[in-house]
Short mmCIF file of C-alpha atoms in Angstrom, two decimals:
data_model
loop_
_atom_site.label_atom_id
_atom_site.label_comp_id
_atom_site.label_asym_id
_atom_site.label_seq_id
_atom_site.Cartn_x
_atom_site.Cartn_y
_atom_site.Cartn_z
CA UNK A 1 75.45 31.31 122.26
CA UNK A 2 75.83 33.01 118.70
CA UNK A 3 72.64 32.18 117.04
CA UNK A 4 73.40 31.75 113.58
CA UNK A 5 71.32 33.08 110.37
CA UNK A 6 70.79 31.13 106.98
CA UNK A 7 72.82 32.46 104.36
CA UNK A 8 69.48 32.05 101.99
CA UNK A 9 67.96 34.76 104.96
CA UNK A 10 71.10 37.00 104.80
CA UNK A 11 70.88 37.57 101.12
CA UNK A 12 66.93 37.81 101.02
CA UNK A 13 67.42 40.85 103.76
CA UNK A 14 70.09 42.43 101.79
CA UNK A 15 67.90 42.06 98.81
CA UNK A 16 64.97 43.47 100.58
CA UNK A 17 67.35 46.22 101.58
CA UNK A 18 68.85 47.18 98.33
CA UNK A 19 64.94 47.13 96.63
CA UNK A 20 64.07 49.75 99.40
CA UNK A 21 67.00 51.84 98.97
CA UNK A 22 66.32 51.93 95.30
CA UNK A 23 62.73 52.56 95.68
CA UNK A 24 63.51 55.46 98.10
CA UNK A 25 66.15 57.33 95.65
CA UNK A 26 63.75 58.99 93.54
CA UNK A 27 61.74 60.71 96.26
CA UNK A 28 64.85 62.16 97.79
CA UNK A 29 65.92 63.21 94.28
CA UNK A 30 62.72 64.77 93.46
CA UNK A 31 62.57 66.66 96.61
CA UNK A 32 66.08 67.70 96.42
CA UNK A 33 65.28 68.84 92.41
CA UNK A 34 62.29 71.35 93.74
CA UNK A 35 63.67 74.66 93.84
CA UNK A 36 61.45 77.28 95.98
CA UNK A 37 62.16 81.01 94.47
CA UNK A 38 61.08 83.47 97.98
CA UNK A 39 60.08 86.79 96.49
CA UNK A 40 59.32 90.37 98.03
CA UNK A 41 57.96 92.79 96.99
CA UNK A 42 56.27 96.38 98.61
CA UNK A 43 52.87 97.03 97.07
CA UNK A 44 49.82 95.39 97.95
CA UNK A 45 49.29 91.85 96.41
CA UNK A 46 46.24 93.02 94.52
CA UNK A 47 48.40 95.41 92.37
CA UNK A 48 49.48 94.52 89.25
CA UNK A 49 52.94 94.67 90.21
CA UNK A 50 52.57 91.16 91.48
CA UNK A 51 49.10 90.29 89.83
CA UNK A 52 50.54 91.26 86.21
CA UNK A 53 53.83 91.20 86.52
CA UNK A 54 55.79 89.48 89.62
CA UNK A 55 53.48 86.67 89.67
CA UNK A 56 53.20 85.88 85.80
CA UNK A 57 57.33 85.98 85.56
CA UNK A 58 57.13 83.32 88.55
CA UNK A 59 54.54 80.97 87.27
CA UNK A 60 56.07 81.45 83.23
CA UNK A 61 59.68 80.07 85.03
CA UNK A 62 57.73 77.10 86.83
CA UNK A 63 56.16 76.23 83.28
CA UNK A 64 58.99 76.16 81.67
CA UNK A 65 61.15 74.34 83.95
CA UNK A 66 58.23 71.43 84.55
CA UNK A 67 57.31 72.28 87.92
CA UNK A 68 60.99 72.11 88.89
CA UNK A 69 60.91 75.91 90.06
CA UNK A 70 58.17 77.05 92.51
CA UNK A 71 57.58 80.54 94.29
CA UNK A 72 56.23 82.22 97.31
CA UNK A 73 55.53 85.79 97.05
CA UNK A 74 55.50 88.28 100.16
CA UNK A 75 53.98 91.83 99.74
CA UNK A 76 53.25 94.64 101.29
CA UNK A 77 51.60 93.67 105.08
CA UNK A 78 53.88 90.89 106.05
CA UNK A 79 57.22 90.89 107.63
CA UNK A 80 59.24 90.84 103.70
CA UNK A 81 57.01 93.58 102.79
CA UNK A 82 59.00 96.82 103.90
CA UNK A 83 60.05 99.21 100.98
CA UNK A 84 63.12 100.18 102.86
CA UNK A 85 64.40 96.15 103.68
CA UNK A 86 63.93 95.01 99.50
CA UNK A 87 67.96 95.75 98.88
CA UNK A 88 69.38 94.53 101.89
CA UNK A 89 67.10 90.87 102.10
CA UNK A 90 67.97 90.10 98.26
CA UNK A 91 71.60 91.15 99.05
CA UNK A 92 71.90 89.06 102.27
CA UNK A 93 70.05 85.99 101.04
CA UNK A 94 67.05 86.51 103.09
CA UNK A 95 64.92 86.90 99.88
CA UNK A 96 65.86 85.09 96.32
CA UNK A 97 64.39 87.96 94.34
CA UNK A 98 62.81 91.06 95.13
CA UNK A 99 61.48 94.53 93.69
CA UNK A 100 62.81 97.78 94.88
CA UNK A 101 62.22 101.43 94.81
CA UNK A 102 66.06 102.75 93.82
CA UNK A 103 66.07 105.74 96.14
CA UNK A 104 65.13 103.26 99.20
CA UNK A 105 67.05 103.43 101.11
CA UNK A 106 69.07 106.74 100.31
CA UNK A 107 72.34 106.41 98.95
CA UNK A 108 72.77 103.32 97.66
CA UNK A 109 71.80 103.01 94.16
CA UNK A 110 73.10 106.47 93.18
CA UNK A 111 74.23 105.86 89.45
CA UNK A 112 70.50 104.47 88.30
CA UNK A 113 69.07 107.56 90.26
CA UNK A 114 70.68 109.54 87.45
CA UNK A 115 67.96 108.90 85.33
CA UNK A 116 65.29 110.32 87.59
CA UNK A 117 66.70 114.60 86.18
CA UNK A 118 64.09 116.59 86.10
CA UNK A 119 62.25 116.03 82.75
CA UNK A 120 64.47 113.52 81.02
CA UNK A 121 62.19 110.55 80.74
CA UNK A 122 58.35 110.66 79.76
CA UNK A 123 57.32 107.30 79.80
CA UNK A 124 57.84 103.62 81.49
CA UNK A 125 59.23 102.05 78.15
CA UNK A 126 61.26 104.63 77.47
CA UNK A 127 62.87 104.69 80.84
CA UNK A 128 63.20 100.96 80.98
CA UNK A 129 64.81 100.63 78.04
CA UNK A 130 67.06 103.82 79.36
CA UNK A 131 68.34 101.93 82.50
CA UNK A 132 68.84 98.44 80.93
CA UNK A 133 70.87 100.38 77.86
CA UNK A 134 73.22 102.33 80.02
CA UNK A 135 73.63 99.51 82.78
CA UNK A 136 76.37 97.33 81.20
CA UNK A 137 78.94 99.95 80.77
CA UNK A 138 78.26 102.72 83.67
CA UNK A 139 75.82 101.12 86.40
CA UNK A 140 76.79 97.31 86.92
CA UNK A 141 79.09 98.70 89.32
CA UNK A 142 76.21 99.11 92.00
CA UNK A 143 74.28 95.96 91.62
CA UNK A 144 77.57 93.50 93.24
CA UNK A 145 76.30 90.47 94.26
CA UNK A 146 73.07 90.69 92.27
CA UNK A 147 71.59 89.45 88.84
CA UNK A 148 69.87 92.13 87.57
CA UNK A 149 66.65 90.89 85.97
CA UNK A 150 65.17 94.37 84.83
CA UNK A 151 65.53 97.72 85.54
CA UNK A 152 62.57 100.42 85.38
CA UNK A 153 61.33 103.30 85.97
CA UNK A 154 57.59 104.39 85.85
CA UNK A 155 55.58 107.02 83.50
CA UNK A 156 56.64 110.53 84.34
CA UNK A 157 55.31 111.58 87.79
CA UNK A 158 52.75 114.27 89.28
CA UNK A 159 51.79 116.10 92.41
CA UNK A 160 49.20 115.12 94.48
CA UNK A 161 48.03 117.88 96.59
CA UNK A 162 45.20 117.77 100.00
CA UNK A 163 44.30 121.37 99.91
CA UNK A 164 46.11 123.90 97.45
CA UNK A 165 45.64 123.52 94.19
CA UNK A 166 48.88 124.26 92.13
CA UNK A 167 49.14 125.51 88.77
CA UNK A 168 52.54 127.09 88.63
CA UNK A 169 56.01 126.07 90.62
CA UNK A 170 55.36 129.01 92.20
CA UNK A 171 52.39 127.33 94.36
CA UNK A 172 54.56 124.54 95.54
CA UNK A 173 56.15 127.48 98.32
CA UNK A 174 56.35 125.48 101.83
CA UNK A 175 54.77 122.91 101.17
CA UNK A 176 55.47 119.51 102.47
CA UNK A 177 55.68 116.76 99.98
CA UNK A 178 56.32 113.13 99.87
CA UNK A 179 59.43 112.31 97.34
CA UNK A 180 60.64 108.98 96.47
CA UNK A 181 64.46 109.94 95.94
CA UNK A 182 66.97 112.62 96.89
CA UNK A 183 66.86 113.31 93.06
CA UNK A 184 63.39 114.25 93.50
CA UNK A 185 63.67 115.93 96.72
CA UNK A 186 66.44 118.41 94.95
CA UNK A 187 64.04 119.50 92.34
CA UNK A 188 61.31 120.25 95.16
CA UNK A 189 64.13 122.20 97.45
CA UNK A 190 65.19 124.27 93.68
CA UNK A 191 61.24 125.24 93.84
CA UNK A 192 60.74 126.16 97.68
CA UNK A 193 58.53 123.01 98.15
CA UNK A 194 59.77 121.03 101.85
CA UNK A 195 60.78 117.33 100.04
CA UNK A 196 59.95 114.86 103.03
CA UNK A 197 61.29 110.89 102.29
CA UNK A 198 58.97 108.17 102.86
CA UNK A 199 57.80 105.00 102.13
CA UNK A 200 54.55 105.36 99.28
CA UNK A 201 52.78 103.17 101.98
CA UNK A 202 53.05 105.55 104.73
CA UNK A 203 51.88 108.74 102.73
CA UNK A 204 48.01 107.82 102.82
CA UNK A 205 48.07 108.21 107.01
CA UNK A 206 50.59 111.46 107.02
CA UNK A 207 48.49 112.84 104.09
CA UNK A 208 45.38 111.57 106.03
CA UNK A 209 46.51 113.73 109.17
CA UNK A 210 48.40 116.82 107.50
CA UNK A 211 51.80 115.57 108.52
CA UNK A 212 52.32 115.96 104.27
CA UNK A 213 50.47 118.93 102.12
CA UNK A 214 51.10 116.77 99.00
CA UNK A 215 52.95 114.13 97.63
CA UNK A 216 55.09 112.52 94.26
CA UNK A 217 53.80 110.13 92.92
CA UNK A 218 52.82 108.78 89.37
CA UNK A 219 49.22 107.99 88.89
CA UNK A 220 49.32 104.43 90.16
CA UNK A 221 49.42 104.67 93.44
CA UNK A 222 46.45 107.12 93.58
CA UNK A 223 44.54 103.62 93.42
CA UNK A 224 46.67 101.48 94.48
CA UNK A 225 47.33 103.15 97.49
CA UNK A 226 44.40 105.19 98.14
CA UNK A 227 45.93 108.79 97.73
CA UNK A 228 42.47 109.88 95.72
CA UNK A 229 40.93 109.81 99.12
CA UNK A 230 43.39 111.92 101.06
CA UNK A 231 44.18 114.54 98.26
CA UNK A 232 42.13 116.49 96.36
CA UNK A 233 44.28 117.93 93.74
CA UNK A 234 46.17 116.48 91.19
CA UNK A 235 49.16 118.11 89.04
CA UNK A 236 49.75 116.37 85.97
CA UNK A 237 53.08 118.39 85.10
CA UNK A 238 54.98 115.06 84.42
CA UNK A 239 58.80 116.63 85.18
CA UNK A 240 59.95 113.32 86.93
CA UNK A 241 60.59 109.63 87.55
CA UNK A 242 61.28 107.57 89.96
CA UNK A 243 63.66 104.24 88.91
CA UNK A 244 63.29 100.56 90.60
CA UNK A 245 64.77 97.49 90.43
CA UNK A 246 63.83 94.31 89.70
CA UNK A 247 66.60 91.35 90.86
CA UNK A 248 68.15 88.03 92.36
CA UNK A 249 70.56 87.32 94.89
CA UNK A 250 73.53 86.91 92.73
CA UNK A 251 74.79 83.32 94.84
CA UNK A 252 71.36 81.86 94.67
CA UNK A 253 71.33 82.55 90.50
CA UNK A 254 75.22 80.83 90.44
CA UNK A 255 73.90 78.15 92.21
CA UNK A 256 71.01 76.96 89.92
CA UNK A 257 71.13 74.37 87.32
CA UNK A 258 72.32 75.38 83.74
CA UNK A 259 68.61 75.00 82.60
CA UNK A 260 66.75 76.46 85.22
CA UNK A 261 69.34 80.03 84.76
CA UNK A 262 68.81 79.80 80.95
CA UNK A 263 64.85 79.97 81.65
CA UNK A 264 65.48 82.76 83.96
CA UNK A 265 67.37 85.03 81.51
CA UNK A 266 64.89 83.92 79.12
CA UNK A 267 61.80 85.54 80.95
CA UNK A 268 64.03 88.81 82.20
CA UNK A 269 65.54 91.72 80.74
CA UNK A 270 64.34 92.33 77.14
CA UNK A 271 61.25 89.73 78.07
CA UNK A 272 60.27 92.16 80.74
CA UNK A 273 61.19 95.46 79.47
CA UNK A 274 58.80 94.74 76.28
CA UNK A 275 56.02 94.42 78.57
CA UNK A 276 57.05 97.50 81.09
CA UNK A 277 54.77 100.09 78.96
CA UNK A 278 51.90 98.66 78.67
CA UNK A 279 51.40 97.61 82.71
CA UNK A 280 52.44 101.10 83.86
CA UNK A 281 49.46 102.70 81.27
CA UNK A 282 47.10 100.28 82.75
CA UNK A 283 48.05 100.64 85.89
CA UNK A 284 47.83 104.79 85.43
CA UNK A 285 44.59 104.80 83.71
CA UNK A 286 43.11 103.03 86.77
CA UNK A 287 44.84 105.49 88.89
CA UNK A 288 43.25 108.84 87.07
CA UNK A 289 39.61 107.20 87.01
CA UNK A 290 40.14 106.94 90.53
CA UNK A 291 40.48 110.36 91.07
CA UNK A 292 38.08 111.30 88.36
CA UNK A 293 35.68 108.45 90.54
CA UNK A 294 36.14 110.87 93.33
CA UNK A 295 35.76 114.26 91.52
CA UNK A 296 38.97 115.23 92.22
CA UNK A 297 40.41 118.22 90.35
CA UNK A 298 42.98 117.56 87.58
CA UNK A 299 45.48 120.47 86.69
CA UNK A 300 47.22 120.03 83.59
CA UNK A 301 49.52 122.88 82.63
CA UNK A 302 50.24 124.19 79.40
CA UNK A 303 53.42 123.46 77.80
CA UNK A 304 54.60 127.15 78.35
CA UNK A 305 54.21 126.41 82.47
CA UNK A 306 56.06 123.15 82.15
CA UNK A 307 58.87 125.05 80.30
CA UNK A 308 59.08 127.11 83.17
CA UNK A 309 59.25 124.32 85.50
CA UNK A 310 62.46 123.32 83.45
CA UNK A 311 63.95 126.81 83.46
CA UNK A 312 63.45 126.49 87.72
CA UNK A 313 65.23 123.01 87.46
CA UNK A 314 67.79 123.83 85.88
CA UNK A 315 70.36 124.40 88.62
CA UNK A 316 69.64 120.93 90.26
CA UNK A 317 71.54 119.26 87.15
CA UNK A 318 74.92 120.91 88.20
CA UNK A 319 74.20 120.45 92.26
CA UNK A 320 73.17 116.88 91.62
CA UNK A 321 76.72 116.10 89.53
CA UNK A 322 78.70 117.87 92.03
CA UNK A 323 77.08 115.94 95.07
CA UNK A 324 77.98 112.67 92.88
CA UNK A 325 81.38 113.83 92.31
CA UNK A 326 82.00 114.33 95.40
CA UNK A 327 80.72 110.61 96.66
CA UNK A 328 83.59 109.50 94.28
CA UNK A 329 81.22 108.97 91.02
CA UNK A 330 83.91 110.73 88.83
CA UNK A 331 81.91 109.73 85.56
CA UNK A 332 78.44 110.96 86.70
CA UNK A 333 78.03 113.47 83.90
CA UNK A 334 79.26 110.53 81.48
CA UNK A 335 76.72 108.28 82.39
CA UNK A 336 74.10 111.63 82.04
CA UNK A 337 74.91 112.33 78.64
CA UNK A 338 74.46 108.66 78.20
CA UNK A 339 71.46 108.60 79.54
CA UNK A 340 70.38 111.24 77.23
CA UNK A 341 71.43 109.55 74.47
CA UNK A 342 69.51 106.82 75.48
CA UNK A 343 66.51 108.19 76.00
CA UNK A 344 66.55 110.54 72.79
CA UNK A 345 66.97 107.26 70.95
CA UNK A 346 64.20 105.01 73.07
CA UNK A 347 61.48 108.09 73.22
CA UNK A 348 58.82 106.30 71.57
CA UNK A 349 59.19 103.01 73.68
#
C-alpha cells in the first residue's frame, strides 16, 4: 500500500526545507570568507620581532579587512620555529608567511647576501631600503614562488667574545666564531678567525660550553638571546650585516580576494621598511644595557682600527664575486655596484 501525502504537507515540507537552506547559507559563507594567515618565525615570541613587528602587521591586516583575515603565529620552541626550515615551509605551503635569516640555509638566497660586504651598510634603514631598491631589477630572480613583503637587514654587526678581549683583527687569530652567512664567514677566514655556521639559537649552549670562543651578532640578540651571559666581551667594530626576509607563499597571495591582497601590499614593503629603523635601535639599545646590566666590557675601536679592518677585507670582495660567478651569477658585480649606489644614496635612512 502506497500511503499517500497531502499536497498542502508536500509544499509546507519543501517550504520548511527551502527556509532552512536559506537560513544555513550565511554560516557556510562566513566560515568559508575567514581566511587563517599561519606564520613562522625563529626568535622567541617575546621579541619584538613578533611583539613589534610580526604581530602588529597581522592584527593591522585583520583590521582592515573586518575580521575577514586572522593569524596564528609560531616562534621559536615549537615545531615551525627552526631558523633553517623558514624558506622551505613558506615555499612548500606549509607556512603562509614567514621570516628568514638569508644565509639559512647556505646557498640559496645568494644575490641578497651581496649586501652583507664587509662595511657597506651601517644601519637597518639604510639596508632595508638597500635590498627593497635593488630587488626589482637584480634579485626577484631568487624569491620564485614568493611575494616578497620586505626585505631587511639589521644595524651593522659586532663580536661577541667569552674570554679574549679583541681590539684589533689581529686578536680574532683561531678563534671560533658563530657567523650568520658564508659572506660573513669569508671576512672571518680573510682575518684568521675559524667562521662556524649556526643557528643564533644554538650559540648561547656552544658559547655556554666553549664549543664557540665568540660569536656575530648585532646587539639584539645579546638580550634576546641571552649571549650577555655567556660572553664577556663585546666588539663594537660594526664591519657587517646580516640580510633577512620577510614573505608569503606566492599561491596562497594569488589565491586571495582582490581586497584582502590590496590590504596586504598596503601594510608591506614601503609600510614596513619606514618602520625597520626604529625597531632594530630599540631592539639594540636593549641589547647593550644588557651587557652594560652585566658589566660586560665594551670595545669600541677607533676609526683608524676599523680602517684597518677594511684594508684586511679587502680581498674577500674579489673571492666573494668569483665564487658567485662561478655559481652562474654572471651579474654579481652589477648588482654590487648597485648596491653601492643604493646605499650611498639611502645612508641616512
Amino acid at each position: 500500500m502506497v500511503e499517500t501525502v497531502p499536497v498542502h504537507n508536500v509544499k509546507r515540507r519543501r517550504l520548511l526545507q527551502a527556509a532552512l537552506a536559506a537560513g544555513m547559507a550565511p554560516a557556510v559563507v562566513r566560515a568559508q570568507d575567514k581566511i587563517e594567515l599561519k606564520i613562522a618565525h625563529y626568535v622567541p615570541a617575546v621579541h619584538g620581532l613578533q611583539v613589534q613587528f610580526i604581530e602588529p602587521w597581522a592584527k593591522e591586516i585583520e583590521k582592515r579587512t573586518n575580521g575577514k583575515v586572522t593569524y596564528r603565529i609560531s616562534a621559536a620552541g615549537s615545531p615551525l620555529g627552526r631558523a633553517e626550515n623558514q624558506l622551505d615551509q613558506v615555499l612548500n605551503g606549509v607556512i603562509d608567511v614567514g621570516f628568514g635569516l638569508s644565509g639559512n640555509p647556505r646557498g640559496r638566497l645568494q644575490r641578497s647576501l651581496i649586501v652583507e660586504m664587509p662595511f657597506l651598510i651601517e644601519t637597518a634603514g639604510q639596508g632595508t631600503r638597500t635590498l627593497m631598491d635593488v630587488y626589482p631589477k637584480y634579485l626577484r630572480e631568487e624569491y620564485k614562488g614568493l611575494k616578497v613583503l620586505c626585505l631587511l637587514t639589521h644595524n651593522a654587526g659586532l663580536i661577541h667574545t667569552r674570554e679574549k678581549k679583541v681590539e684589533r683583527y689581529e686578536d680574532l687569530q683561531g678563534l671560533r666564531l658563530r657567523t650568520p652567512s658564508q659572506t660573513v664567514s669569508a671576512m672571518l677566514t680573510a682575518m684568521g678567525a675559524v667562521p662556524v655556521g649556526m643557528p643564533p639559537g644554538n650559540a648561547y649552549e656552544a658559547l655556554q660550553k666553549g664549543t664557540l670562543d665568540g660569536a656575530c651578532f648585532p646587539w639584539d640578540p645579546v638580550r634576546a638571546f641571552k649571549i650577555d651571559e655567556v660572553t664577556r666581551y663585546h666588539t663594537d667594530v660594526r664591519f657587517y650585516v646580516a640580510a633577512f626576509w620577510f614573505c608569503m607563499n606566492e599561491k596562497k597571495y594569488d589565491s586571495l580576494p582582490a581586497d584582502v591582497k590590496k590590504v596586504i601590499d598596503a601594510v608591506s614593503g614601503e609600510y614596513l621598511a619606514s618602520r625597520m629603523q626604529g625597531w632594530w635601535d630599540e631592539w639594540d639599545n636593549a641589547g647593550r644595557a644588557a651587557a652594560v646590566a652585566r658589566n660586560n666590557v665594551i670595545v669600541t675601536p677607533p676609526e683608524s682600527e676599523r680602517k684597518r679592518w677594511a684594508e684586511a677585507l679587502a680581498s674577500v670582495y674579489n673571492k666573494q664575486m668569483l665564487e658567485l660567478e662561478g655559481q652562474g651569477i654572471k651579474n654579481a658585480r652589477d648588482i654590487y655596484i648597485e648596491m653601492q649606489r643604493s646605499a650611498a644614496k639611502f645612508r641616512k635612512a
